Short mmCIF file of C-alpha atoms in Angstrom, two decimals:
data_model
loop_
_atom_site.label_atom_id
_atom_site.label_comp_id
_atom_site.label_asym_id
_atom_site.label_seq_id
_atom_site.Cartn_x
_atom_site.Cartn_y
_atom_site.Cartn_z
CA MET A 21 -9.16 27.42 55.06
CA ALA A 22 -7.93 31.03 55.37
CA ASP A 23 -10.23 33.52 54.44
CA ALA A 24 -9.04 34.46 50.49
CA LYS A 25 -7.81 38.09 49.51
CA VAL A 26 -9.50 39.83 46.60
CA ILE A 27 -6.80 41.26 44.87
CA PRO A 28 -8.26 44.64 43.17
CA PHE A 29 -7.72 45.77 39.59
CA ASP A 30 -4.34 47.66 38.98
CA ASP A 31 -5.33 51.12 38.91
CA ASP A 32 -4.67 53.02 35.72
CA ARG A 33 -3.36 56.05 37.28
CA SER A 34 -1.97 58.17 34.74
CA ARG A 35 2.22 58.30 34.69
CA GLY A 36 3.87 62.32 36.10
CA SER A 37 0.03 63.82 36.46
CA ALA A 38 1.89 66.95 36.50
CA GLN A 39 1.03 68.96 33.67
CA ARG A 40 3.92 70.05 31.50
CA THR A 41 3.86 73.79 30.23
CA SER A 42 6.00 74.15 27.07
CA ARG A 43 8.19 77.30 26.25
CA ARG A 44 7.79 79.82 23.45
CA ARG A 45 11.53 79.31 21.29
CA SER A 46 13.48 82.82 20.63
CA ALA A 47 15.49 81.43 17.71
CA PRO A 48 13.88 80.08 14.41
CA ARG A 49 13.56 76.76 13.84
CA ARG A 50 16.19 74.92 11.91
CA LYS A 51 15.30 72.18 9.09
CA GLY A 52 14.77 69.02 10.27
CA ASP A 53 13.71 69.90 13.81
CA PRO A 54 10.17 68.85 14.70
CA VAL A 55 7.19 71.43 15.10
CA ALA A 56 6.55 71.85 18.89
CA GLY A 57 3.17 69.68 20.01
CA VAL A 58 3.49 67.23 17.08
CA LYS A 59 4.94 64.08 17.98
CA ALA A 60 8.22 63.10 15.55
CA LEU A 61 8.03 60.07 13.39
CA PRO A 62 9.61 56.78 15.29
CA GLY A 63 12.70 57.35 13.70
CA GLN A 64 13.11 60.87 14.59
CA GLN A 65 11.96 60.44 17.98
CA ASP A 66 15.55 59.80 19.66
CA GLY A 67 16.83 63.15 18.05
CA ALA A 68 14.00 64.99 19.52
CA GLN A 69 14.33 63.80 22.63
CA GLN A 70 17.82 64.57 22.67
CA GLY A 71 16.91 67.96 21.73
CA GLY A 72 14.97 68.88 24.66
CA ASP A 73 11.43 69.58 22.93
CA PRO A 74 9.30 69.82 25.77
CA GLY A 75 6.28 69.47 23.60
CA VAL A 76 6.76 65.93 22.86
CA ALA A 77 6.04 62.87 25.34
CA PRO A 78 8.82 60.57 25.83
CA PRO A 79 8.23 57.04 24.64
CA GLU A 80 6.57 54.47 26.73
CA PRO A 81 9.52 52.04 27.42
CA SER A 82 9.62 48.41 25.78
CA GLY A 83 7.00 46.10 27.69
CA GLN A 84 5.28 49.06 29.62
CA GLY A 85 2.55 49.92 26.56
CA GLN A 86 -1.03 49.40 25.96
CA GLY A 87 -0.29 45.43 25.61
CA HIS A 88 1.20 45.38 29.26
CA ARG A 89 -1.44 47.37 30.87
CA GLN A 90 -4.00 45.12 29.21
CA GLY A 91 -2.03 42.13 30.50
CA THR A 92 -2.08 43.50 33.95
CA ARG A 93 -5.80 44.06 34.24
CA SER A 94 -6.40 40.14 32.73
CA ALA A 95 -4.19 38.95 35.38
CA GLY A 96 -5.71 41.07 38.07
CA GLY A 97 -9.27 39.75 36.60
CA TRP A 98 -8.01 35.93 36.99
CA ASP A 99 -6.78 36.98 40.94
CA ARG A 100 -10.19 38.34 41.16
CA ARG A 101 -12.31 35.18 39.74
CA VAL A 102 -9.81 32.58 41.74
CA ALA A 103 -10.28 34.61 44.94
CA GLY A 104 -13.98 34.52 44.49
CA GLY A 105 -13.83 30.64 43.78
CA LEU A 106 -12.00 30.16 47.23
CA ALA A 107 -13.99 31.92 49.05
CA PHE A 108 -17.12 30.26 47.62
CA LEU A 109 -15.95 27.08 48.42
CA ARG A 110 -14.86 27.77 52.05
CA ARG A 111 -18.32 29.00 52.54
CA ARG A 112 -19.78 25.82 51.14
CA LEU A 113 -17.24 23.66 53.39
CA THR A 114 -17.99 25.50 56.36
CA GLY A 115 -21.83 25.80 56.00
CA GLU A 116 -21.55 29.74 56.02
CA TYR A 117 -24.76 30.25 53.35
CA GLU A 118 -28.32 30.55 53.08
CA VAL A 119 -31.18 28.08 52.40
CA ASP A 120 -34.83 29.32 52.67
CA ASP A 121 -37.36 26.92 53.91
CA PHE A 122 -38.22 25.37 50.51
CA GLY A 123 -34.77 24.53 49.91
CA TYR A 124 -33.61 27.25 47.78
CA ASP A 125 -29.86 28.05 47.79
CA GLU A 126 -29.16 31.42 45.95
CA GLU A 127 -25.63 31.15 46.00
CA LEU A 128 -25.37 28.04 44.52
CA THR A 129 -27.82 28.93 41.69
CA ASP A 130 -25.96 31.74 40.85
CA GLN A 131 -22.46 30.89 40.92
CA VAL A 132 -23.04 26.96 39.70
CA LEU A 133 -26.24 26.18 38.27
CA MET A 134 -27.08 29.20 36.02
CA SER A 135 -23.27 28.95 34.87
CA LEU A 136 -23.97 25.72 33.70
CA LEU A 137 -27.50 26.46 31.70
CA ARG A 138 -25.98 29.76 30.27
CA PRO A 139 -24.04 28.05 27.06
CA PHE A 140 -27.04 26.27 26.39
CA TYR A 141 -28.96 29.51 26.53
CA GLU A 142 -26.48 31.55 24.55
CA LYS A 143 -24.65 29.41 22.30
CA TYR A 144 -27.06 26.13 21.58
CA PHE A 145 -30.32 27.39 21.76
CA ARG A 146 -29.58 30.95 21.16
CA VAL A 147 -32.66 32.17 23.10
CA GLU A 148 -33.88 35.48 21.99
CA VAL A 149 -36.18 37.24 24.97
CA LYS A 150 -38.74 39.96 24.27
CA GLY A 151 -41.07 41.50 26.68
CA ILE A 152 -39.19 41.24 29.67
CA GLU A 153 -40.37 44.74 30.65
CA ASN A 154 -43.94 42.96 31.13
CA ILE A 155 -42.19 41.45 34.35
CA PRO A 156 -42.93 43.19 37.61
CA ALA A 157 -39.65 45.37 38.77
CA ASP A 158 -40.58 43.76 42.35
CA GLY A 159 -43.39 42.04 44.30
CA GLY A 160 -45.33 38.66 43.58
CA ALA A 161 -46.39 37.55 40.04
CA LEU A 162 -47.43 34.47 38.49
CA ILE A 163 -45.94 33.48 35.03
CA VAL A 164 -47.83 31.05 32.97
CA ALA A 165 -46.11 29.40 30.13
CA ASN A 166 -46.75 26.55 27.47
CA HIS A 167 -44.91 23.42 28.01
CA SER A 168 -42.99 21.12 25.37
CA GLY A 169 -40.14 19.18 24.29
CA THR A 170 -40.59 15.59 25.57
CA LEU A 171 -37.58 17.21 28.45
CA PRO A 172 -38.45 20.02 30.49
CA LEU A 173 -35.57 22.30 29.46
CA ASP A 174 -38.23 25.00 28.63
CA GLY A 175 -38.61 25.66 32.19
CA LEU A 176 -35.22 26.13 32.67
CA MET A 177 -34.54 28.28 29.73
CA MET A 178 -37.47 30.43 30.85
CA GLN A 179 -35.45 30.63 34.52
CA VAL A 180 -32.37 32.08 33.17
CA ALA A 181 -34.21 34.05 30.76
CA VAL A 182 -35.73 35.84 33.61
CA HIS A 183 -32.46 36.11 35.42
CA ASP A 184 -30.33 37.54 32.95
CA ASN A 185 -32.47 39.90 31.24
CA HIS A 186 -34.53 41.37 34.05
CA PRO A 187 -33.16 44.70 35.09
CA GLN A 188 -33.95 43.96 38.63
CA GLY A 189 -31.96 40.03 37.78
CA ARG A 190 -34.96 38.51 39.42
CA HIS A 191 -34.80 35.26 40.13
CA LEU A 192 -37.74 32.71 38.86
CA ARG A 193 -39.27 30.04 41.11
CA LEU A 194 -40.86 27.12 38.79
CA LEU A 195 -43.65 25.03 40.22
CA ALA A 196 -42.52 20.95 39.27
CA ALA A 197 -44.74 17.80 39.18
CA ASP A 198 -43.93 15.54 41.94
CA LEU A 199 -42.03 12.78 39.67
CA VAL A 200 -39.13 15.82 39.64
CA PHE A 201 -39.20 15.04 43.74
CA MET A 202 -39.06 11.60 43.04
CA LEU A 203 -35.90 11.10 41.38
CA PRO A 204 -32.74 10.74 43.47
CA VAL A 205 -29.91 13.68 42.38
CA ILE A 206 -32.31 15.57 40.29
CA ASN A 207 -35.01 15.83 43.63
CA GLU A 208 -31.79 18.16 45.24
CA LEU A 209 -30.65 20.05 42.62
CA ALA A 210 -34.63 21.02 41.66
CA ARG A 211 -34.86 22.12 45.41
CA LYS A 212 -31.59 24.00 45.43
CA ALA A 213 -32.16 26.01 42.51
CA GLY A 214 -35.34 27.04 43.62
CA HIS A 215 -38.26 24.96 42.34
CA THR A 216 -41.04 23.48 44.18
CA LEU A 217 -44.15 20.99 43.96
CA ALA A 218 -46.97 22.32 41.78
CA CYS A 219 -49.34 22.59 44.66
CA ALA A 220 -51.61 25.83 46.00
CA GLU A 221 -50.14 25.48 49.24
CA ASP A 222 -46.54 26.24 47.91
CA ALA A 223 -47.57 28.51 45.10
CA GLU A 224 -49.50 31.28 47.58
CA ARG A 225 -46.69 31.10 50.14
CA LEU A 226 -44.06 32.13 47.36
CA LEU A 227 -46.33 34.64 46.06
CA GLU A 228 -47.07 36.15 49.08
CA ARG A 229 -43.24 36.73 49.72
CA GLY A 230 -43.18 38.68 46.63
CA GLU A 231 -41.24 35.74 44.47
CA LEU A 232 -41.99 35.45 40.72
CA VAL A 233 -43.60 31.93 40.22
CA GLY A 234 -43.55 30.03 37.20
CA VAL A 235 -46.11 27.36 36.13
CA MET A 236 -46.86 25.45 32.88
CA PRO A 237 -50.13 24.29 33.11
CA GLU A 238 -50.16 21.93 30.58
CA GLY A 239 -48.08 19.29 32.74
CA PHE A 240 -47.23 16.17 31.11
CA LYS A 241 -49.85 16.37 28.47
CA GLY A 242 -48.10 19.48 26.67
CA ILE A 243 -44.78 17.96 27.69
CA GLY A 244 -45.44 14.52 26.36
CA LYS A 245 -47.86 15.41 23.30
CA PRO A 246 -46.77 13.97 19.82
CA PHE A 247 -44.47 16.27 16.90
CA SER A 248 -47.75 16.48 14.98
CA GLU A 249 -49.47 18.32 17.63
CA ARG A 250 -46.57 20.99 18.03
CA TYR A 251 -47.39 24.45 19.00
CA LYS A 252 -51.12 23.75 20.02
CA LEU A 253 -52.08 24.01 23.29
CA GLN A 254 -53.67 21.42 25.80
CA ARG A 255 -56.08 21.96 28.26
CA PHE A 256 -55.10 24.31 31.31
CA GLY A 257 -56.52 21.78 34.08
CA ARG A 258 -58.75 23.12 36.16
CA GLY A 259 -57.43 26.91 36.35
CA GLY A 260 -55.67 25.95 40.03
CA PHE A 261 -53.31 28.68 39.03
CA VAL A 262 -56.09 31.44 38.51
CA SER A 263 -57.35 31.01 42.02
CA THR A 264 -53.72 31.29 43.13
CA ALA A 265 -53.29 34.74 41.81
CA LEU A 266 -56.63 35.62 43.10
CA ARG A 267 -56.06 34.74 46.48
CA THR A 268 -52.94 36.93 46.75
CA GLY A 269 -53.65 39.27 44.20
CA SER A 270 -50.68 38.82 41.83
CA PRO A 271 -50.70 39.76 38.44
CA ILE A 272 -50.46 36.73 35.75
CA VAL A 273 -47.83 37.03 33.20
CA PRO A 274 -48.51 34.68 30.00
CA CYS A 275 -45.29 33.37 28.37
CA SER A 276 -45.05 31.66 25.02
CA ILE A 277 -42.03 29.39 24.17
CA VAL A 278 -41.26 28.94 20.60
CA GLY A 279 -38.37 26.24 19.68
CA ALA A 280 -38.93 23.81 22.45
CA GLU A 281 -41.37 21.35 20.65
CA GLU A 282 -38.45 20.52 17.76
CA ILE A 283 -35.81 19.64 19.95
CA TYR A 284 -36.79 15.98 20.59
CA PRO A 285 -39.60 15.28 17.74
CA MET A 286 -41.46 12.81 19.23
CA ILE A 287 -42.86 10.40 16.99
CA GLY A 288 -44.17 7.85 19.14
CA ASN A 289 -44.85 6.51 22.68
CA ALA A 290 -43.93 3.27 24.17
CA LYS A 291 -46.81 3.13 26.21
CA THR A 292 -46.69 -0.12 27.85
CA LEU A 293 -42.52 0.27 28.77
CA ALA A 294 -43.76 3.53 30.40
CA ARG A 295 -46.09 1.74 32.55
CA VAL A 296 -43.11 -0.85 33.70
CA LEU A 297 -40.94 2.43 34.35
CA GLY A 298 -43.88 4.34 36.29
CA ILE A 299 -43.44 7.06 34.20
CA PRO A 300 -46.08 9.29 31.98
CA TYR A 301 -44.91 8.45 28.10
CA PHE A 302 -41.56 6.81 27.11
CA PRO A 303 -40.60 8.82 24.09
CA ILE A 304 -39.67 7.64 20.39
CA THR A 305 -37.75 10.32 18.49
CA PRO A 306 -35.76 9.94 15.10
CA THR A 307 -32.32 9.12 17.06
CA PHE A 308 -33.92 7.43 20.31
CA PRO A 309 -33.43 4.82 21.25
CA TRP A 310 -31.87 4.33 18.21
CA LEU A 311 -29.13 5.65 18.85
CA GLY A 312 -28.10 4.75 22.52
CA PRO A 313 -27.17 8.18 24.52
CA LEU A 314 -26.43 10.01 21.62
CA GLY A 315 -30.06 10.44 20.73
CA ALA A 316 -30.85 12.31 23.83
CA VAL A 317 -28.94 14.77 22.68
CA PRO A 318 -31.58 18.13 21.77
CA LEU A 319 -31.52 19.17 18.20
CA PRO A 320 -29.68 22.58 18.48
CA THR A 321 -33.04 24.49 17.61
CA LYS A 322 -33.41 28.91 17.70
CA TRP A 323 -35.86 29.63 20.66
CA THR A 324 -37.81 32.59 21.32
CA ILE A 325 -39.09 33.42 25.06
CA GLN A 326 -41.65 36.35 24.74
CA PHE A 327 -43.63 37.60 27.97
CA GLY A 328 -47.01 39.17 27.50
CA GLU A 329 -48.42 42.12 29.15
CA PRO A 330 -49.74 41.23 32.80
CA ILE A 331 -53.43 40.57 33.57
CA PRO A 332 -53.75 41.67 36.86
CA THR A 333 -56.26 40.21 39.48
CA ASP A 334 -55.92 42.65 42.68
CA GLY A 335 -59.13 44.26 41.62
CA TYR A 336 -61.30 41.53 42.56
CA PRO A 337 -62.95 40.95 45.83
CA PRO A 338 -61.66 38.06 48.17
CA GLU A 339 -64.39 35.55 47.40
CA ALA A 340 -63.73 36.03 43.80
CA ALA A 341 -61.34 32.94 44.03
CA GLU A 342 -63.89 30.79 44.70
CA ASP A 343 -66.16 31.53 41.62
CA PRO A 344 -65.62 28.99 39.14
CA MET A 345 -67.10 30.82 36.22
CA LEU A 346 -64.74 33.62 37.00
CA MET A 347 -61.75 31.18 36.99
CA PHE A 348 -63.02 29.61 33.76
CA ASN A 349 -63.07 32.82 31.94
CA LEU A 350 -59.67 34.31 33.22
CA THR A 351 -57.93 30.72 32.64
CA ASP A 352 -59.36 30.81 28.96
CA GLN A 353 -58.16 34.26 28.80
CA VAL A 354 -54.46 33.46 29.41
CA ARG A 355 -54.44 30.31 27.42
CA GLU A 356 -55.71 32.04 24.36
CA GLN A 357 -53.37 34.94 24.72
CA ILE A 358 -50.74 32.31 24.68
CA GLN A 359 -51.56 30.51 21.72
CA HIS A 360 -52.10 33.95 19.78
CA SER A 361 -48.79 34.62 20.45
CA LEU A 362 -47.17 31.52 19.37
CA TYR A 363 -48.84 31.91 16.03
CA LYS A 364 -47.60 34.75 15.36
CA LEU A 365 -43.96 33.82 16.53
CA LEU A 366 -44.08 31.21 14.35
CA VAL A 367 -45.42 33.24 11.52
CA GLN A 368 -42.59 35.52 12.11
CA ARG A 369 -39.68 32.56 12.50
CA ARG A 370 -37.43 32.27 9.70
CA SER A 371 -36.08 28.57 10.11
CA VAL A 372 -36.64 25.97 12.87
CA PHE A 373 -32.76 26.43 13.68
CA PHE A 374 -31.90 30.21 12.35
#
């Protein structure tokens, strides 16, 4: 496929850049003559033009006014989009794009995956982001968030929130459970979007490269908890994320997400069916499985994602990563900070849906 040309926007240069100079009239102004420098009314404009008043600008021809210029710019914008799309397709077909050793495809994520998630982020869940300035402008950092919602949509919305609101447009690399990489199609999409297995080795490699890494330590205990326990944080495992942050000297940024708990109110769990299917839980909600596929549509709740002040770890000695008491204290500090922020956001929330 031939390279597509990028058609630039129209150049809005002013027509006739030479400035006209008006001459002073020697004869007195007659009644009905327009005052110099004042534009004539539409009904008088033709007469003024014929009178040769040099201080009045000639009218633009029909179809060449502001609407015409806006239409031209709009057409140029569409031309650029089409040209960019064709160039993107050419690179995909010829293999002229980069993928890192984790399978992350930055171009596909920016051009396609983010574009698919953004309508849910902006229009459906209407996500409000707070504290984005607490995420470092560069270098590695570990973002630790609560997990909820029956399906892991909160992680995806957090990924869009970081990319679209951070001044540097940084990308968030999420650590996902092994079940994600066992599912067909989902496995490939997760890799392309920058996700990787939730293990210390992969997390350390990403942090050492200066990447933003996202982790939700509650795991399936958080995402699959009943609706009656909403916004009550579950146990944060053994504090493995703290050990990873200490080894790399990366700051820990607590993140609180409000709104995800109510998208699928989980009122029951068919444990026997879950064991047969080999999944951690089989959710029962007011709409699923009673309404079939329609019951899988999430409720349009209003979300808030707040990033808290970072907790530095670069001041600890290298052996601190092996200190179980220190890991316990830091894990508890992160958990308490997230829980406190959740309660504060819930008090400020006006409604689940508005």
